[in-house]
Amino acid sequence: MFSLKSLLLVYLAVASWKSLNNHVTLKETSPKYCLVRQNTLSNLISCLDAFTVSRNFYDASSYAAAQPTNGEISAWKTIIRSMLDTNSCDCSDIRVPLVLAHLYTVTMFLDTDTSRKFCVLSEITTSVHRNYTKGWGLMIVPASAKHISRPLHISAPHPQADINTPQQAGAIFSLVGAHSLLISGRFRSAYAVGTDCVLPGRSQKRYFKTDPTHDIDEPFSVANQVIRNWQNANGGCPSQSCAYVQLHGKGASSCAADTIFISSGLGTSPSSLSWYQNTTLDIPARRLRDEARSVFPTWTFSLPSDNPKCSLTATGNVFGRLVNGVPETDVCVSEASALTATAEFIHIEQAIVARQSNVYEKWGEVFRRVFRTSCTGRTVEDSKTGLCM
Ligand SMILES: *[C@@H]1O[C@H](CO)[C@@H](O)[C@H](O)[C@H]1NC(C)=O
Ligand SMILES: *[C@@H]1O[C@H](CO)[C@@H](O)[C@H](O)[C@H]1NC(C)=O
């Protein structure tokens, strides 16, 4: 049936495919490969996602070794601030502090999808296989302040566990001209030991030390705090244009009635429910629900006040608590209340269908409608992209 020639051709094809594959695998074992080889933001994020520290990776000693020292944490804060301040168009005004220079780099990255330049703070080394040595996170900002159209800060705290949320966060960040993108570098159960960040006596089992939404020692949490302090020192966070948005993924069976469940970090107590319903308050999460309902008419969107039975309210989220007025020293032990809530925190739980790349453009549309541009000194808004020019 087969001629010798066609068999030989098949053999050659397989052999060359295999050698090509080996070649690629070799280079792909370093995160630097992603920075050099990818040319779109979305491919860069997917490429780096593969270096997320895997579930159950750490034991007590390897976790301790991967946590920042005091010197490293203060350098980490410095570099996060420099990222937010950058305005040189080529990232040359961002200096990686010496103590971090062997671990992290800042790279100017040209996204060929949008022809815009970004500064990428990313880890450059691995420990075992393709696990980042540290896993403190990835941060991306526009290289020029003129490409910030809205003071929005988008984040994905649960890479891999909440499938596609880093990629979706990156897409929304780019489509709305947000100020920052932050993605954790560790699987939420990379160290599957309960966090200490709980009310004394409460079970520590539910959330892990490497889950940055429930642990304040995670560098992702520290970065969130720096971002909020920076925003407060630079114009604050006006509800018409600004928010801190966390993207999450939910399983089909949790809060199954909702495709998307949106929370501001308050739960379902009577005072919280009436806060969500109080129309004299300008609550971006509520605007988001309303615009999303019109852009995605076949999906179900709820706030806690629409579906009080859903427990995905994020009342335990440490950054949500901070943004909603709980003092920094109390975020592990105190829930936020309607008395101090700011509405600046938006927590979005989504079914898998809402995290697919075919709806990213529509999410961009939702966010552009919900948040006004603040094109200071650049009065023009591009009618096609909805971004400052
Ligand atoms: C991380 O290391 C573990 C071994 O501890 C390994 O099973 C896993 O595949 C590694 N992750 C990656 C992305 O290589
Ligand atoms: C709604 O919010 C306003 C402004 O904080 C407050 O004065 C009013 O009492 C609230 N209304 C209800 C029904 O809670």
mmCIF file of C-alpha atoms in Angstrom, residues 266 271-272 275 324 326 335-342:
data_model
loop_
_atom_site.group_PDB
_atom_site.id
_atom_site.type_symbol
_atom_site.label_atom_id
_atom_site.label_comp_id
_atom_site.label_asym_id
_atom_site.label_seq_id
_atom_site.Cartn_x
_atom_site.Cartn_y
_atom_site.Cartn_z
ATOM 1 C CA LEU A 266 -19.591 43.279 51.271
ATOM 2 C CA SER A 271 -26.928 46.526 56.067
ATOM 3 C CA SER A 272 -24.728 45.187 53.248
ATOM 4 C CA TRP A 275 -25.827 49.225 50.654
ATOM 5 C CA ASN A 324 -13.379 48.955 52.127
ATOM 6 C CA VAL A 326 -10.612 47.973 57.392
ATOM 7 C CA GLU A 335 -14.834 42.059 57.731
ATOM 8 C CA ALA A 336 -15.661 45.342 56.054
ATOM 9 C CA SER A 337 -18.979 46.989 56.796
ATOM 10 C CA ALA A 338 -21.370 49.237 54.924
ATOM 11 C CA LEU A 339 -20.295 52.080 57.213
ATOM 12 C CA THR A 340 -16.802 52.249 55.732
ATOM 13 C CA ALA A 341 -17.261 50.614 52.301
ATOM 14 C CA THR A 342 -15.729 52.578 49.419
#
